[in-house]
Amino acid sequence: MITIHLKDLEFFSHHGVYEEEKILGNSFIVNAYVCFDVEEKINNIHQTINYVSIYQLIKQRMHIPTALLETLAQEMAEEIYRFDNRLQSISISIEKKHPPMLNIKGSVCVNYEKKFI
């Protein structure tokens, strides 16, 4: 089993339920972990899951405004699986750096995990 980690990917996007989030936007951190099984030594890019392509899918999806981070994480996971169905599992976490909550000194994060086998 191989796990590829895409860690601490930074984006500025317009996700959220509240109108000010949709207008002003927010900073987000995305982490993705994709797992797949291998039976032989990997010698070329076609034998693995291309993390550059995974990053591009995440980047494209992060620029589509979505009300809920839960929805965003689920849809992102499904898009990545459609791209490469060799995946056995995926974990996506999306952190909103500055949530619109009074007196909060921190962030909020949603994590979604799915097994495909």
A tleap script that builds the chain and sets N, CA, C and O, in Angstrom:
source leaprc.protein.ff14SB
mol = sequence {
  NMET ILE THR ILE HIE LEU LYS ASP LEU GLU
  PHE PHE SER HIE HIE GLY VAL TYR GLU GLU
  GLU LYS ILE LEU GLY ASN SER PHE ILE VAL
  ASN ALA TYR VAL CYS PHE ASP VAL GLU GLU
  LYS ILE ASN ASN ILE HIE GLN THR ILE ASN
  TYR VAL SER ILE TYR GLN LEU ILE LYS GLN
  ARG MET HIE ILE PRO THR ALA LEU LEU GLU
  THR LEU ALA GLN GLU MET ALA GLU GLU ILE
  TYR ARG PHE ASP ASN ARG LEU GLN SER ILE
  SER ILE SER ILE GLU LYS LYS HIE PRO PRO
  MET LEU ASN ILE LYS GLY SER VAL CYS VAL
  ASN TYR GLU LYS LYS PHE CILE
}
set mol.1.N position { 0.858 -1.178 0.000 }
set mol.1.CA position { 0.000 0.000 0.000 }
set mol.1.C position { 0.899 1.233 0.000 }
set mol.1.O position { 1.854 1.319 0.771 }
set mol.2.N position { 0.587 2.164 -0.855 }
set mol.2.CA position { 1.303 3.445 -0.900 }
set mol.2.C position { 0.317 4.555 -0.578 }
set mol.2.O position { -0.821 4.546 -1.047 }
set mol.3.N position { 0.762 5.505 0.223 }
set mol.3.CA position { -0.030 6.698 0.518 }
set mol.3.C position { 0.732 7.906 0.014 }
set mol.3.O position { 1.906 8.097 0.330 }
set mol.4.N position { 0.054 8.712 -0.767 }
set mol.4.CA position { 0.622 9.976 -1.243 }
set mol.4.C position { -0.046 11.093 -0.456 }
set mol.4.O position { -1.273 11.167 -0.382 }
set mol.5.N position { 0.766 11.955 0.127 }
set mol.5.CA position { 0.269 13.068 0.935 }
set mol.5.C position { 0.471 14.367 0.162 }
set mol.5.O position { 1.573 14.640 -0.315 }
set mol.6.N position { -0.561 15.151 0.040 }
set mol.6.CA position { -0.448 16.530 -0.430 }
set mol.6.C position { -0.776 17.374 0.790 }
set mol.6.O position { -1.924 17.412 1.233 }
set mol.7.N position { 0.224 18.045 1.329 }
set mol.7.CA position { 0.084 18.668 2.641 }
set mol.7.C position { 0.160 20.186 2.580 }
set mol.7.O position { 0.952 20.772 1.842 }
set mol.8.N position { -0.695 20.793 3.387 }
set mol.8.CA position { -0.675 22.238 3.621 }
set mol.8.C position { -0.790 23.055 2.337 }
set mol.8.O position { -0.071 24.036 2.147 }
set mol.9.N position { -1.701 22.639 1.461 }
set mol.9.CA position { -1.950 23.384 0.222 }
set mol.9.C position { -2.773 24.620 0.566 }
set mol.9.O position { -3.843 24.506 1.165 }
set mol.10.N position { -2.288 25.785 0.198 }
set mol.10.CA position { -2.945 27.040 0.571 }
set mol.10.C position { -3.741 27.618 -0.593 }
set mol.10.O position { -3.271 27.678 -1.729 }
set mol.11.N position { -4.972 28.044 -0.269 }
set mol.11.CA position { -5.857 28.641 -1.263 }
set mol.11.C position { -6.603 29.814 -0.646 }
set mol.11.O position { -6.807 29.870 0.567 }
set mol.12.N position { -7.006 30.744 -1.494 }
set mol.12.CA position { -7.937 31.792 -1.094 }
set mol.12.C position { -9.189 31.567 -1.922 }
set mol.12.O position { -9.148 31.602 -3.151 }
set mol.13.N position { -10.312 31.332 -1.233 }
set mol.13.CA position { -11.548 30.970 -1.920 }
set mol.13.C position { -12.744 31.622 -1.243 }
set mol.13.O position { -12.605 32.301 -0.226 }
set mol.14.N position { -13.912 31.406 -1.819 }
set mol.14.CA position { -15.150 32.041 -1.345 }
set mol.14.C position { -16.172 31.000 -0.904 }
set mol.14.O position { -17.314 31.019 -1.362 }
set mol.15.N position { -15.770 30.094 -0.021 }
set mol.15.CA position { -16.671 29.072 0.502 }
set mol.15.C position { -17.308 29.569 1.788 }
set mol.15.O position { -16.664 30.248 2.588 }
set mol.16.N position { -18.569 29.230 1.981 }
set mol.16.CA position { -19.224 29.569 3.230 }
set mol.16.C position { -20.713 29.776 3.062 }
set mol.16.O position { -21.219 29.962 1.955 }
set mol.17.N position { -21.396 29.739 4.182 }
set mol.17.CA position { -22.844 29.910 4.221 }
set mol.17.C position { -23.210 31.391 4.259 }
set mol.17.O position { -24.211 31.802 3.670 }
set mol.18.N position { -22.412 32.181 4.942 }
set mol.18.CA position { -22.749 33.585 5.179 }
set mol.18.C position { -22.344 34.472 4.009 }
set mol.18.O position { -21.345 34.226 3.333 }
set mol.19.N position { -23.139 35.500 3.790 }
set mol.19.CA position { -22.939 36.394 2.649 }
set mol.19.C position { -21.550 37.030 2.652 }
set mol.19.O position { -20.923 37.149 1.599 }
set mol.20.N position { -21.064 37.440 3.826 }
set mol.20.CA position { -19.739 38.077 3.881 }
set mol.20.C position { -18.633 37.103 3.467 }
set mol.20.O position { -17.624 37.524 2.901 }
set mol.21.N position { -18.807 35.824 3.740 }
set mol.21.CA position { -17.821 34.826 3.306 }
set mol.21.C position { -17.806 34.709 1.790 }
set mol.21.O position { -16.749 34.567 1.175 }
set mol.22.N position { -18.980 34.769 1.203 }
set mol.22.CA position { -19.093 34.667 -0.250 }
set mol.22.C position { -18.475 35.877 -0.940 }
set mol.22.O position { -17.937 35.765 -2.041 }
set mol.23.N position { -18.556 37.030 -0.290 }
set mol.23.CA position { -18.026 38.269 -0.880 }
set mol.23.C position { -16.535 38.435 -0.574 }
set mol.23.O position { -15.731 38.657 -1.480 }
set mol.24.N position { -16.174 38.328 0.702 }
set mol.24.CA position { -14.799 38.616 1.126 }
set mol.24.C position { -13.836 37.450 0.901 }
set mol.24.O position { -12.652 37.667 0.645 }
set mol.25.N position { -14.328 36.238 0.992 }
set mol.25.CA position { -13.457 35.076 0.852 }
set mol.25.C position { -12.697 34.779 2.131 }
set mol.25.O position { -12.882 35.445 3.150 }
set mol.26.N position { -11.841 33.769 2.063 }
set mol.26.CA position { -11.118 33.320 3.240 }
set mol.26.C position { -9.900 32.505 2.802 }
set mol.26.O position { -9.813 32.060 1.657 }
set mol.27.N position { -8.987 32.323 3.713 }
set mol.27.CA position { -7.823 31.468 3.463 }
set mol.27.C position { -8.142 30.051 3.916 }
set mol.27.O position { -8.764 29.842 4.958 }
set mol.28.N position { -7.708 29.081 3.118 }
set mol.28.CA position { -7.968 27.674 3.399 }
set mol.28.C position { -6.678 26.871 3.263 }
set mol.28.O position { -5.799 27.201 2.467 }
set mol.29.N position { -6.590 25.821 4.053 }
set mol.29.CA position { -5.496 24.856 3.956 }
set mol.29.C position { -6.130 23.499 3.650 }
set mol.29.O position { -7.058 23.071 4.336 }
set mol.30.N position { -5.625 22.830 2.620 }
set mol.30.CA position { -6.140 21.512 2.238 }
set mol.30.C position { -5.032 20.478 2.398 }
set mol.30.O position { -3.884 20.703 2.013 }
set mol.31.N position { -5.402 19.349 2.970 }
set mol.31.CA position { -4.525 18.186 3.047 }
set mol.31.C position { -5.255 17.018 2.413 }
set mol.31.O position { -6.436 16.796 2.684 }
set mol.32.N position { -4.565 16.279 1.580 }
set mol.32.CA position { -5.159 15.112 0.932 }
set mol.32.C position { -4.217 13.929 1.085 }
set mol.32.O position { -3.002 14.060 0.932 }
set mol.33.N position { -4.787 12.788 1.383 }
set mol.33.CA position { -4.049 11.540 1.509 }
set mol.33.C position { -4.742 10.524 0.617 }
set mol.33.O position { -5.905 10.191 0.845 }
set mol.34.N position { -4.049 10.033 -0.385 }
set mol.34.CA position { -4.621 9.044 -1.292 }
set mol.34.C position { -3.823 7.749 -1.166 }
set mol.34.O position { -2.592 7.760 -1.204 }
set mol.35.N position { -4.532 6.640 -1.015 }
set mol.35.CA position { -3.894 5.333 -0.824 }
set mol.35.C position { -4.260 4.402 -1.968 }
set mol.35.O position { -5.403 4.361 -2.422 }
set mol.36.N position { -3.264 3.660 -2.419 }
set mol.36.CA position { -3.508 2.667 -3.459 }
set mol.36.C position { -2.543 1.507 -3.270 }
set mol.36.O position { -1.481 1.654 -2.666 }
set mol.37.N position { -2.927 0.363 -3.792 }
set mol.37.CA position { -2.138 -0.848 -3.631 }
set mol.37.C position { -1.208 -1.026 -4.826 }
set mol.37.O position { -1.554 -0.674 -5.953 }
set mol.38.N position { -0.045 -1.568 -4.570 }
set mol.38.CA position { 0.905 -1.874 -5.643 }
set mol.38.C position { 1.378 -3.311 -5.467 }
set mol.38.O position { 1.520 -3.805 -4.348 }
set mol.39.N position { 1.615 -3.958 -6.583 }
set mol.39.CA position { 2.089 -5.337 -6.523 }
set mol.39.C position { 3.517 -5.471 -7.037 }
set mol.39.O position { 4.141 -6.522 -6.894 }
set mol.40.N position { 4.027 -4.407 -7.632 }
set mol.40.CA position { 5.384 -4.464 -8.170 }
set mol.40.C position { 6.090 -3.140 -7.890 }
set mol.40.O position { 5.467 -2.158 -7.486 }
set mol.41.N position { 7.372 -3.137 -8.107 }
set mol.41.CA position { 8.170 -1.931 -7.912 }
set mol.41.C position { 7.720 -0.863 -8.908 }
set mol.41.O position { 7.513 -1.148 -10.088 }
set mol.42.N position { 7.571 0.358 -8.421 }
set mol.42.CA position { 7.140 1.467 -9.277 }
set mol.42.C position { 8.364 2.072 -9.945 }
set mol.42.O position { 9.296 2.519 -9.277 }
set mol.43.N position { 8.349 2.079 -11.278 }
set mol.43.CA position { 9.477 2.591 -12.050 }
set mol.43.C position { 9.135 3.772 -12.943 }
set mol.43.O position { 10.033 4.419 -13.482 }
set mol.44.N position { 7.847 4.063 -13.108 }
set mol.44.CA position { 7.486 5.218 -13.936 }
set mol.44.C position { 6.180 5.828 -13.447 }
set mol.44.O position { 5.456 5.232 -12.649 }
set mol.45.N position { 5.901 7.000 -13.931 }
set mol.45.CA position { 4.758 7.795 -13.470 }
set mol.45.C position { 3.423 7.097 -13.715 }
set mol.45.O position { 2.463 7.347 -12.986 }
set mol.46.N position { 3.340 6.239 -14.712 }
set mol.46.CA position { 2.080 5.572 -15.038 }
set mol.46.C position { 1.733 4.450 -14.060 }
set mol.46.O position { 0.612 3.941 -14.067 }
set mol.47.N position { 2.689 4.071 -13.227 }
set mol.47.CA position { 2.446 3.028 -12.235 }
set mol.47.C position { 2.001 3.601 -10.892 }
set mol.47.O position { 1.666 2.856 -9.971 }
set mol.48.N position { 2.001 4.907 -10.791 }
set mol.48.CA position { 1.627 5.556 -9.542 }
set mol.48.C position { 0.480 6.524 -9.805 }
set mol.48.O position { -0.013 6.633 -10.928 }
set mol.49.N position { 0.071 7.213 -8.770 }
set mol.49.CA position { -0.944 8.251 -8.913 }
set mol.49.C position { -0.206 9.577 -8.952 }
set mol.49.O position { 0.542 9.913 -8.034 }
set mol.50.N position { -0.421 10.313 -10.005 }
set mol.50.CA position { 0.316 11.550 -10.258 }
set mol.50.C position { -0.164 12.655 -9.309 }
set mol.50.O position { -1.281 13.154 -9.442 }
set mol.51.N position { 0.691 13.031 -8.355 }
set mol.51.CA position { 0.283 14.040 -7.382 }
set mol.51.C position { 0.118 15.422 -7.996 }
set mol.51.O position { -0.607 16.251 -7.447 }
set mol.52.N position { 0.772 15.688 -9.119 }
set mol.52.CA position { 0.575 16.975 -9.807 }
set mol.52.C position { -0.862 17.058 -10.324 }
set mol.52.O position { -1.505 18.101 -10.212 }
set mol.53.N position { -1.353 15.977 -10.880 }
set mol.53.CA position { -2.737 15.945 -11.364 }
set mol.53.C position { -3.731 16.060 -10.213 }
set mol.53.O position { -4.750 16.738 -10.340 }
set mol.54.N position { -3.443 15.405 -9.098 }
set mol.54.CA position { -4.312 15.505 -7.918 }
set mol.54.C position { -4.356 16.952 -7.437 }
set mol.54.O position { -5.424 17.471 -7.112 }
set mol.55.N position { -3.192 17.600 -7.391 }
set mol.55.CA position { -3.148 19.005 -6.984 }
set mol.55.C position { -4.007 19.866 -7.910 }
set mol.55.O position { -4.751 20.726 -7.437 }
set mol.56.N position { -3.916 19.646 -9.204 }
set mol.56.CA position { -4.704 20.437 -10.156 }
set mol.56.C position { -6.202 20.248 -9.931 }
set mol.56.O position { -6.968 21.208 -10.021 }
set mol.57.N position { -6.623 19.024 -9.640 }
set mol.57.CA position { -8.040 18.772 -9.347 }
set mol.57.C position { -8.476 19.512 -8.087 }
set mol.57.O position { -9.552 20.110 -8.055 }
set mol.58.N position { -7.652 19.471 -7.060 }
set mol.58.CA position { -7.966 20.173 -5.813 }
set mol.58.C position { -8.041 21.670 -6.064 }
set mol.58.O position { -8.975 22.333 -5.611 }
set mol.59.N position { -7.073 22.200 -6.778 }
set mol.59.CA position { -7.033 23.635 -7.076 }
set mol.59.C position { -8.281 24.074 -7.838 }
set mol.59.O position { -8.898 25.082 -7.492 }
set mol.60.N position { -8.654 23.322 -8.870 }
set mol.60.CA position { -9.854 23.666 -9.644 }
set mol.60.C position { -11.094 23.661 -8.763 }
set mol.60.O position { -11.924 24.566 -8.844 }
set mol.61.N position { -11.217 22.638 -7.919 }
set mol.61.CA position { -12.415 22.519 -7.083 }
set mol.61.C position { -12.456 23.593 -6.010 }
set mol.61.O position { -13.538 24.050 -5.640 }
set mol.62.N position { -11.312 24.002 -5.508 }
set mol.62.CA position { -11.277 25.045 -4.477 }
set mol.62.C position { -11.751 26.391 -5.007 }
set mol.62.O position { -12.143 27.256 -4.224 }
set mol.63.N position { -11.721 26.582 -6.304 }
set mol.63.CA position { -12.155 27.858 -6.878 }
set mol.63.C position { -13.631 27.874 -7.259 }
set mol.63.O position { -14.102 28.840 -7.860 }
set mol.64.N position { -14.364 26.819 -6.918 }
set mol.64.CA position { -15.813 26.791 -7.142 }
set mol.64.C position { -16.487 27.025 -5.794 }
set mol.64.O position { -16.447 26.146 -4.933 }
set mol.65.N position { -17.111 28.198 -5.585 }
set mol.65.CA position { -17.724 28.501 -4.289 }
set mol.65.C position { -18.736 27.428 -3.869 }
set mol.65.O position { -19.572 26.990 -4.659 }
set mol.66.N position { -18.633 27.025 -2.613 }
set mol.66.CA position { -19.495 25.989 -2.047 }
set mol.66.C position { -19.874 26.419 -0.633 }
set mol.66.O position { -19.034 26.917 0.117 }
set mol.67.N position { -21.134 26.226 -0.276 }
set mol.67.CA position { -21.602 26.684 1.032 }
set mol.67.C position { -20.942 25.926 2.186 }
set mol.67.O position { -20.494 26.539 3.155 }
set mol.68.N position { -20.883 24.607 2.085 }
set mol.68.CA position { -20.398 23.802 3.204 }
set mol.68.C position { -19.072 23.117 2.883 }
set mol.68.O position { -18.887 22.576 1.794 }
set mol.69.N position { -18.163 23.149 3.841 }
set mol.69.CA position { -16.885 22.461 3.664 }
set mol.69.C position { -17.084 20.951 3.558 }
set mol.69.O position { -16.314 20.269 2.881 }
set mol.70.N position { -18.104 20.430 4.219 }
set mol.70.CA position { -18.401 19.003 4.139 }
set mol.70.C position { -18.703 18.600 2.694 }
set mol.70.O position { -18.188 17.599 2.197 }
set mol.71.N position { -19.538 19.389 2.036 }
set mol.71.CA position { -19.878 19.136 0.631 }
set mol.71.C position { -18.636 19.227 -0.234 }
set mol.71.O position { -18.400 18.373 -1.089 }
set mol.72.N position { -17.851 20.253 -0.012 }
set mol.72.CA position { -16.631 20.469 -0.783 }
set mol.72.C position { -15.685 19.270 -0.656 }
set mol.72.O position { -15.153 18.795 -1.659 }
set mol.73.N position { -15.475 18.787 0.555 }
set mol.73.CA position { -14.574 17.649 0.772 }
set mol.73.C position { -15.106 16.380 0.106 }
set mol.73.O position { -14.341 15.632 -0.503 }
set mol.74.N position { -16.402 16.135 0.218 }
set mol.74.CA position { -16.992 14.944 -0.404 }
set mol.74.C position { -16.871 14.998 -1.922 }
set mol.74.O position { -16.479 14.017 -2.555 }
set mol.75.N position { -17.206 16.135 -2.498 }
set mol.75.CA position { -17.139 16.268 -3.957 }
set mol.75.C position { -15.701 16.178 -4.458 }
set mol.75.O position { -15.438 15.593 -5.509 }
set mol.76.N position { -14.783 16.755 -3.710 }
set mol.76.CA position { -13.373 16.697 -4.084 }
set mol.76.C position { -12.882 15.246 -4.091 }
set mol.76.O position { -12.181 14.828 -5.013 }
set mol.77.N position { -13.248 14.493 -3.074 }
set mol.77.CA position { -12.847 13.085 -2.996 }
set mol.77.C position { -13.409 12.295 -4.175 }
set mol.77.O position { -12.702 11.479 -4.768 }
set mol.78.N position { -14.664 12.529 -4.512 }
set mol.78.CA position { -15.280 11.821 -5.640 }
set mol.78.C position { -14.603 12.181 -6.963 }
set mol.78.O position { -14.398 11.310 -7.809 }
set mol.79.N position { -14.257 13.449 -7.147 }
set mol.79.CA position { -13.572 13.874 -8.378 }
set mol.79.C position { -12.200 13.216 -8.498 }
set mol.79.O position { -11.805 12.793 -9.585 }
set mol.80.N position { -11.487 13.131 -7.403 }
set mol.80.CA position { -10.165 12.501 -7.424 }
set mol.80.C position { -10.301 11.009 -7.734 }
set mol.80.O position { -9.496 10.456 -8.483 }
set mol.81.N position { -11.308 10.361 -7.167 }
set mol.81.CA position { -11.527 8.939 -7.454 }
set mol.81.C position { -11.898 8.725 -8.922 }
set mol.81.O position { -11.426 7.774 -9.545 }
set mol.82.N position { -12.729 9.592 -9.472 }
set mol.82.CA position { -13.077 9.472 -10.896 }
set mol.82.C position { -11.839 9.644 -11.770 }
set mol.82.O position { -11.734 9.017 -12.824 }
set mol.83.N position { -10.908 10.483 -11.345 }
set mol.83.CA position { -9.666 10.691 -12.088 }
set mol.83.C position { -8.821 9.418 -12.110 }
set mol.83.O position { -8.245 9.067 -13.140 }
set mol.84.N position { -8.748 8.727 -10.968 }
set mol.84.CA position { -7.940 7.508 -10.895 }
set mol.84.C position { -8.616 6.523 -9.945 }
set mol.84.O position { -8.508 6.648 -8.725 }
set mol.85.N position { -9.307 5.551 -10.511 }
set mol.85.CA position { -10.079 4.623 -9.689 }
set mol.85.C position { -9.242 3.486 -9.093 }
set mol.85.O position { -9.794 2.514 -8.578 }
set mol.86.N position { -7.922 3.606 -9.162 }
set mol.86.CA position { -7.061 2.660 -8.440 }
set mol.86.C position { -7.035 2.968 -6.947 }
set mol.86.O position { -6.559 2.161 -6.149 }
set mol.87.N position { -7.549 4.141 -6.573 }
set mol.87.CA position { -7.550 4.535 -5.167 }
set mol.87.C position { -8.312 3.524 -4.327 }
set mol.87.O position { -9.382 3.052 -4.713 }
set mol.88.N position { -7.750 3.204 -3.184 }
set mol.88.CA position { -8.456 2.349 -2.233 }
set mol.88.C position { -9.083 3.176 -1.124 }
set mol.88.O position { -10.106 2.800 -0.551 }
set mol.89.N position { -8.458 4.304 -0.831 }
set mol.89.CA position { -9.045 5.206 0.158 }
set mol.89.C position { -8.496 6.609 -0.055 }
set mol.89.O position { -7.460 6.818 -0.685 }
set mol.90.N position { -9.237 7.552 0.499 }
set mol.90.CA position { -8.839 8.951 0.396 }
set mol.90.C position { -9.270 9.670 1.666 }
set mol.90.O position { -10.300 9.350 2.260 }
set mol.91.N position { -8.480 10.629 2.064 }
set mol.91.CA position { -8.821 11.490 3.189 }
set mol.91.C position { -8.553 12.928 2.751 }
set mol.91.O position { -7.468 13.253 2.270 }
set mol.92.N position { -9.550 13.772 2.926 }
set mol.92.CA position { -9.431 15.188 2.567 }
set mol.92.C position { -9.764 16.008 3.802 }
set mol.92.O position { -10.812 15.806 4.416 }
set mol.93.N position { -8.888 16.928 4.171 }
set mol.93.CA position { -9.220 17.879 5.232 }
set mol.93.C position { -9.125 19.285 4.663 }
set mol.93.O position { -8.206 19.617 3.914 }
set mol.94.N position { -10.102 20.100 5.041 }
set mol.94.CA position { -10.155 21.490 4.588 }
set mol.94.C position { -10.288 22.362 5.826 }
set mol.94.O position { -11.250 22.249 6.586 }
set mol.95.N position { -9.315 23.226 6.012 }
set mol.95.CA position { -9.279 24.119 7.170 }
set mol.95.C position { -9.595 25.537 6.730 }
set mol.95.O position { -8.971 26.067 5.810 }
set mol.96.N position { -10.569 26.150 7.395 }
set mol.96.CA position { -10.899 27.560 7.164 }
set mol.96.C position { -10.127 28.360 8.203 }
set mol.96.O position { -10.372 28.229 9.402 }
set mol.97.N position { -9.192 29.190 7.742 }
set mol.97.CA position { -8.270 29.874 8.651 }
set mol.97.C position { -8.936 30.934 9.520 }
set mol.97.O position { -8.549 31.118 10.674 }
set mol.98.N position { -9.931 31.632 8.982 }
set mol.98.CA position { -10.556 32.735 9.723 }
set mol.98.C position { -12.078 32.614 9.653 }
set mol.98.O position { -12.724 33.356 8.912 }
set mol.99.N position { -12.654 31.687 10.417 }
set mol.99.CA position { -14.101 31.509 10.361 }
set mol.99.C position { -14.825 32.735 10.922 }
set mol.99.O position { -14.305 33.419 11.803 }
set mol.100.N position { -16.030 33.009 10.406 }
set mol.100.CA position { -16.768 34.195 10.843 }
set mol.100.C position { -17.463 33.957 12.184 }
set mol.100.O position { -18.691 33.906 12.260 }
set mol.101.N position { -16.664 33.813 13.231 }
set mol.101.CA position { -17.192 33.583 14.569 }
set mol.101.C position { -16.582 34.615 15.498 }
set mol.101.O position { -15.376 34.859 15.462 }
set mol.102.N position { -17.408 35.215 16.323 }
set mol.102.CA position { -16.938 36.234 17.244 }
set mol.102.C position { -15.916 35.680 18.223 }
set mol.102.O position { -16.102 34.599 18.782 }
set mol.103.N position { -14.864 36.407 18.422 }
set mol.103.CA position { -13.843 36.121 19.433 }
set mol.103.C position { -13.141 34.773 19.270 }
set mol.103.O position { -12.609 34.242 20.245 }
set mol.104.N position { -13.127 34.223 18.094 }
set mol.104.CA position { -12.415 32.960 17.894 }
set mol.104.C position { -10.948 33.255 17.587 }
set mol.104.O position { -10.634 34.139 16.790 }
set mol.105.N position { -10.076 32.518 18.217 }
set mol.105.CA position { -8.642 32.628 17.950 }
set mol.105.C position { -8.166 31.272 17.475 }
set mol.105.O position { -7.413 30.583 18.164 }
set mol.106.N position { -8.601 30.908 16.321 }
set mol.106.CA position { -8.258 29.604 15.782 }
set mol.106.C position { -8.927 29.416 14.438 }
set mol.106.O position { -9.345 30.380 13.796 }
set mol.107.N position { -9.023 28.197 14.028 }
set mol.107.CA position { -9.606 27.882 12.735 }
set mol.107.C position { -10.596 26.738 12.910 }
set mol.107.O position { -10.716 26.167 13.994 }
set mol.108.N position { -11.299 26.412 11.840 }
set mol.108.CA position { -12.178 25.247 11.837 }
set mol.108.C position { -11.749 24.341 10.691 }
set mol.108.O position { -11.218 24.806 9.682 }
set mol.109.N position { -11.983 23.052 10.857 }
set mol.109.CA position { -11.537 22.099 9.852 }
set mol.109.C position { -12.563 20.979 9.713 }
set mol.109.O position { -13.162 20.536 10.692 }
set mol.110.N position { -12.747 20.539 8.484 }
set mol.110.CA position { -13.590 19.382 8.189 }
set mol.110.C position { -12.696 18.317 7.576 }
set mol.110.O position { -11.879 18.611 6.703 }
set mol.111.N position { -12.850 17.090 8.028 }
set mol.111.CA position { -12.103 15.978 7.454 }
set mol.111.C position { -13.093 14.946 6.927 }
set mol.111.O position { -14.052 14.581 7.607 }
set mol.112.N position { -12.846 14.482 5.706 }
set mol.112.CA position { -13.702 13.467 5.090 }
set mol.112.C position { -12.829 12.303 4.656 }
set mol.112.O position { -11.808 12.493 3.995 }
set mol.113.N position { -13.233 11.101 5.031 }
set mol.113.CA position { -12.501 9.899 4.647 }
set mol.113.C position { -13.449 8.941 3.953 }
set mol.113.O position { -14.602 8.786 4.355 }
set mol.114.N position { -12.945 8.295 2.898 }
set mol.114.CA position { -13.769 7.329 2.178 }
set mol.114.C position { -12.894 6.180 1.713 }
set mol.114.O position { -11.783 6.375 1.221 }
set mol.115.N position { -13.429 4.968 1.882 }
set mol.115.CA position { -12.780 3.767 1.357 }
set mol.115.C position { -13.540 3.348 0.113 }
set mol.115.O position { -14.771 3.372 0.089 }
set mol.116.N position { -12.813 2.970 -0.910 }
set mol.116.CA position { -13.431 2.615 -2.180 }
set mol.116.C position { -13.440 1.113 -2.435 }
set mol.116.O position { -13.878 0.671 -3.497 }
set mol.117.N position { -12.964 0.325 -1.481 }
set mol.117.CA position { -12.971 -1.133 -1.678 }
set mol.117.C position { -13.810 -1.789 -0.610 }
set mol.117.O position { -13.946 -3.012 -0.595 }
savepdb mol mol.pdb
quit
